[in-house]
Amino acid sequence: MTFDVRRFDVYRKVPKDLTQPTYTGAFISICCCVFMLFLFLSELTGFIATEIVNELYVDDPDKDSGGKIDVSLNISLPNLHCDLVGLDIQDEMGRHEVGHIENSMKVPLNNGHGCRFEGEFSINKVPGNFHVSTHSATAQPQSPDMTHIIHKLAFGEKLQVQHVQGAFNALGGANRLQSNALASHDYILKIVPTVYEDLGGKQRFSYQYTVANKEYVAYSHTGRIIPAIWFRYDLSPITVKYTERRQPFYRFITTICAIIGGTFTVAGIIDSCIFTASEAWKKIQIGKMS
């Protein structure tokens, strides 16, 4: 007795002379192939592309920073001389620095009547403020004009990633040239730690922030208080994390198999129904003729 392996063939073949081609079947087959090609290309595009997934959690993501946050500030005061412009930094850890000059630069504007201040400095991860003022000047002016344009205010590492929309430079472009020249400006910042992790697992740390502002002329019992541009900040305990992900290969193969099998199955059912209905209609017509 011989053992025939062909008995396990679940894909039994139908002799070609027992099959019947039809125009309907040909049309459905062509549509089926076009539809499968479209779905395949869509899935292939999705497999190649990288998606950005975001999540929220409570933690300090950059524990290796030493409790510091890097700040980059670029601001123009077109009606205040560079000799009068200075940066002061304060926080709840007791830091009080007047006239910060390290990693900073002053560029004269309007033939020396104005000034653009550019600076990079660090702040502690505690509530505090830094402000642009005339406090560090040798002689205080009578009526300092604090109208300004903020070109850039950013915290942490610079992130330029496609498909990531965030408020990394929320004050960039803020124009206060039409404000009261003698008014102080308060910008209340809520800093949100942000992490970006690429496909290789490398992480970059930055910070987004929300902002509210007010403008006011302050007085004390001795008279009008010298105006300044205040940036008062606090840190959010919530961290935003963006992660690059790509669809696993096994999922891509599974989806392609589902597309092919599902399309052929549905097309076969449709073709069978049309063929059965057509044959039934022919029989009815033959019955009427007889």
Tab-separated table of N, CA, C and O in Angstrom, residues 164-207:
chain	number	residue	atom	x	y	z
A	164	VAL	N	5.746	67.826	14.213
A	164	VAL	CA	5.628	68.132	15.638
A	164	VAL	C	5.290	69.612	15.770
A	164	VAL	O	6.121	70.478	15.527
A	165	GLN	N	4.042	69.886	16.116
A	165	GLN	CA	3.591	71.255	16.293
A	165	GLN	C	3.617	71.575	17.786
A	165	GLN	O	2.915	70.960	18.571
A	166	GLY	N	4.426	72.518	18.169
A	166	GLY	CA	4.532	72.855	19.580
A	166	GLY	C	4.858	74.321	19.778
A	166	GLY	O	5.300	75.015	18.856
A	167	ALA	N	4.653	74.808	21.003
A	167	ALA	CA	4.916	76.207	21.337
A	167	ALA	C	6.325	76.333	21.895
A	167	ALA	O	6.526	76.688	23.058
A	168	PHE	N	7.329	76.023	21.071
A	168	PHE	CA	8.714	76.103	21.518
A	168	PHE	C	9.232	77.543	21.491
A	168	PHE	O	10.207	77.848	22.164
A	169	ASN	N	8.598	78.395	20.699
A	169	ASN	CA	8.972	79.807	20.642
A	169	ASN	C	7.701	80.640	20.586
A	169	ASN	O	7.455	81.385	19.638
A	170	ALA	N	6.881	80.473	21.624
A	170	ALA	CA	5.540	81.063	21.619
A	170	ALA	C	5.564	82.587	21.543
A	170	ALA	O	4.633	83.200	21.012
A	171	LEU	N	6.613	83.215	22.054
A	171	LEU	CA	6.681	84.676	22.042
A	171	LEU	C	7.420	85.224	20.832
A	171	LEU	O	7.573	86.446	20.703
A	172	GLY	N	7.922	84.342	19.975
A	172	GLY	CA	8.630	84.803	18.785
A	172	GLY	C	7.735	85.676	17.916
A	172	GLY	O	6.642	85.272	17.526
A	173	GLY	N	8.168	86.887	17.629
A	173	GLY	CA	7.381	87.814	16.814
A	173	GLY	C	6.472	88.730	17.604
A	173	GLY	O	5.758	89.551	17.001
A	174	ALA	N	6.472	88.629	18.934
A	174	ALA	CA	5.615	89.506	19.741
A	174	ALA	C	6.055	90.960	19.570
A	174	ALA	O	7.217	91.303	19.794
A	175	ASN	N	5.111	91.815	19.182
A	175	ASN	CA	5.411	93.213	18.861
A	175	ASN	C	4.686	94.128	19.842
A	175	ASN	O	3.455	94.141	19.901
A	176	ARG	N	5.463	94.894	20.613
A	176	ARG	CA	4.884	95.833	21.591
A	176	ARG	C	5.359	97.259	21.303
A	176	ARG	O	5.486	98.077	22.213
A	177	LEU	N	5.593	97.566	20.024
A	177	LEU	CA	6.065	98.903	19.657
A	177	LEU	C	4.989	99.972	19.837
A	177	LEU	O	5.308	101.161	19.979
A	178	GLN	N	3.729	99.572	19.809
A	178	GLN	CA	2.640	100.534	19.954
A	178	GLN	C	2.172	100.669	21.391
A	178	GLN	O	1.163	101.331	21.661
A	179	SER	N	2.876	100.059	22.319
A	179	SER	CA	2.487	100.122	23.721
A	179	SER	C	2.880	101.455	24.348
A	179	SER	O	3.639	102.248	23.753
A	180	ASN	N	2.412	101.669	25.562
A	180	ASN	CA	2.809	102.845	26.335
A	180	ASN	C	4.314	102.775	26.592
A	180	ASN	O	4.821	101.799	27.131
A	181	ALA	N	5.036	103.805	26.226
A	181	ALA	CA	6.498	103.791	26.330
A	181	ALA	C	6.968	103.660	27.772
A	181	ALA	O	8.065	103.149	28.032
A	182	LEU	N	6.183	104.098	28.724
A	182	LEU	CA	6.590	104.083	30.125
A	182	LEU	C	6.041	102.878	30.884
A	182	LEU	O	6.201	102.786	32.104
A	183	ALA	N	5.407	101.965	30.172
A	183	ALA	CA	4.765	100.826	30.837
A	183	ALA	C	5.735	99.664	31.013
A	183	ALA	O	6.666	99.470	30.227
A	184	SER	N	5.505	98.899	32.080
A	184	SER	CA	6.190	97.623	32.264
A	184	SER	C	5.384	96.530	31.580
A	184	SER	O	4.171	96.657	31.383
A	185	HIS	N	6.064	95.443	31.241
A	185	HIS	CA	5.415	94.325	30.568
A	185	HIS	C	5.696	93.050	31.363
A	185	HIS	O	6.856	92.751	31.671
A	186	ASP	N	4.630	92.355	31.682
A	186	ASP	CA	4.748	91.090	32.411
A	186	ASP	C	4.347	89.945	31.486
A	186	ASP	O	3.224	89.930	30.969
A	187	TYR	N	5.256	88.998	31.303
A	187	TYR	CA	4.949	87.775	30.556
A	187	TYR	C	4.980	86.614	31.559
A	187	TYR	O	6.023	86.329	32.157
A	188	ILE	N	3.830	85.989	31.736
A	188	ILE	CA	3.703	84.880	32.685
A	188	ILE	C	3.832	83.578	31.893
A	188	ILE	O	2.980	83.262	31.049
A	189	LEU	N	4.910	82.825	32.157
A	189	LEU	CA	5.224	81.633	31.370
A	189	LEU	C	4.997	80.368	32.198
A	189	LEU	O	5.390	80.303	33.363
A	190	LYS	N	4.369	79.386	31.576
A	190	LYS	CA	4.252	78.040	32.146
A	190	LYS	C	5.073	77.118	31.271
A	190	LYS	O	4.707	76.830	30.127
A	191	ILE	N	6.214	76.647	31.807
A	191	ILE	CA	7.158	75.866	31.011
A	191	ILE	C	6.828	74.381	31.121
A	191	ILE	O	6.674	73.852	32.227
A	192	VAL	N	6.722	73.716	29.969
A	192	VAL	CA	6.349	72.297	29.913
A	192	VAL	C	7.531	71.489	29.369
A	192	VAL	O	7.928	71.674	28.208
A	193	PRO	N	8.130	70.594	30.174
A	193	PRO	CA	9.227	69.754	29.669
A	193	PRO	C	8.763	68.896	28.500
A	193	PRO	O	7.646	68.358	28.498
A	194	THR	N	9.633	68.768	27.508
A	194	THR	CA	9.291	68.029	26.286
A	194	THR	C	10.463	67.127	25.896
A	194	THR	O	11.613	67.552	25.920
A	195	VAL	N	10.125	65.881	25.537
A	195	VAL	CA	11.135	64.906	25.127
A	195	VAL	C	10.798	64.426	23.724
A	195	VAL	O	9.634	64.147	23.422
A	196	TYR	N	11.819	64.332	22.865
A	196	TYR	CA	11.641	63.759	21.534
A	196	TYR	C	12.580	62.574	21.382
A	196	TYR	O	13.791	62.706	21.573
A	197	GLU	N	12.012	61.409	21.064
A	197	GLU	CA	12.805	60.186	20.908
A	197	GLU	C	12.675	59.689	19.475
A	197	GLU	O	11.577	59.429	18.990
A	198	ASP	N	13.821	59.570	18.781
A	198	ASP	CA	13.788	59.147	17.389
A	198	ASP	C	13.778	57.621	17.281
A	198	ASP	O	13.752	56.911	18.298
A	199	LEU	N	13.814	57.109	16.039
A	199	LEU	CA	13.733	55.661	15.819
A	199	LEU	C	14.912	54.918	16.441
A	199	LEU	O	14.784	53.753	16.834
A	200	GLY	N	16.049	55.588	16.536
A	200	GLY	CA	17.223	54.954	17.113
A	200	GLY	C	17.253	54.968	18.629
A	200	GLY	O	18.194	54.453	19.231
A	201	GLY	N	16.234	55.577	19.249
A	201	GLY	CA	16.177	55.630	20.703
A	201	GLY	C	16.884	56.829	21.306
A	201	GLY	O	16.915	56.977	22.532
A	202	LYS	N	17.455	57.708	20.472
A	202	LYS	CA	18.134	58.890	20.986
A	202	LYS	C	17.099	59.920	21.423
A	202	LYS	O	16.153	60.212	20.700
A	203	GLN	N	17.306	60.479	22.620
A	203	GLN	CA	16.369	61.445	23.169
A	203	GLN	C	16.948	62.849	23.138
A	203	GLN	O	18.137	63.049	23.377
A	204	ARG	N	16.076	63.817	22.826
A	204	ARG	CA	16.431	65.223	22.889
A	204	ARG	C	15.451	65.914	23.825
A	204	ARG	O	14.256	65.639	23.803
A	205	PHE	N	15.982	66.834	24.636
A	205	PHE	CA	15.172	67.470	25.665
A	205	PHE	C	14.985	68.947	25.334
A	205	PHE	O	15.956	69.657	25.079
A	206	SER	N	13.743	69.363	25.339
A	206	SER	CA	13.426	70.756	25.090
A	206	SER	C	12.266	71.152	26.006
A	206	SER	O	11.834	70.369	26.859
A	207	TYR	N	11.776	72.381	25.800
A	207	TYR	CA	10.686	72.876	26.644
A	207	TYR	C	9.747	73.721	25.790
A	207	TYR	O	10.194	74.576	25.017
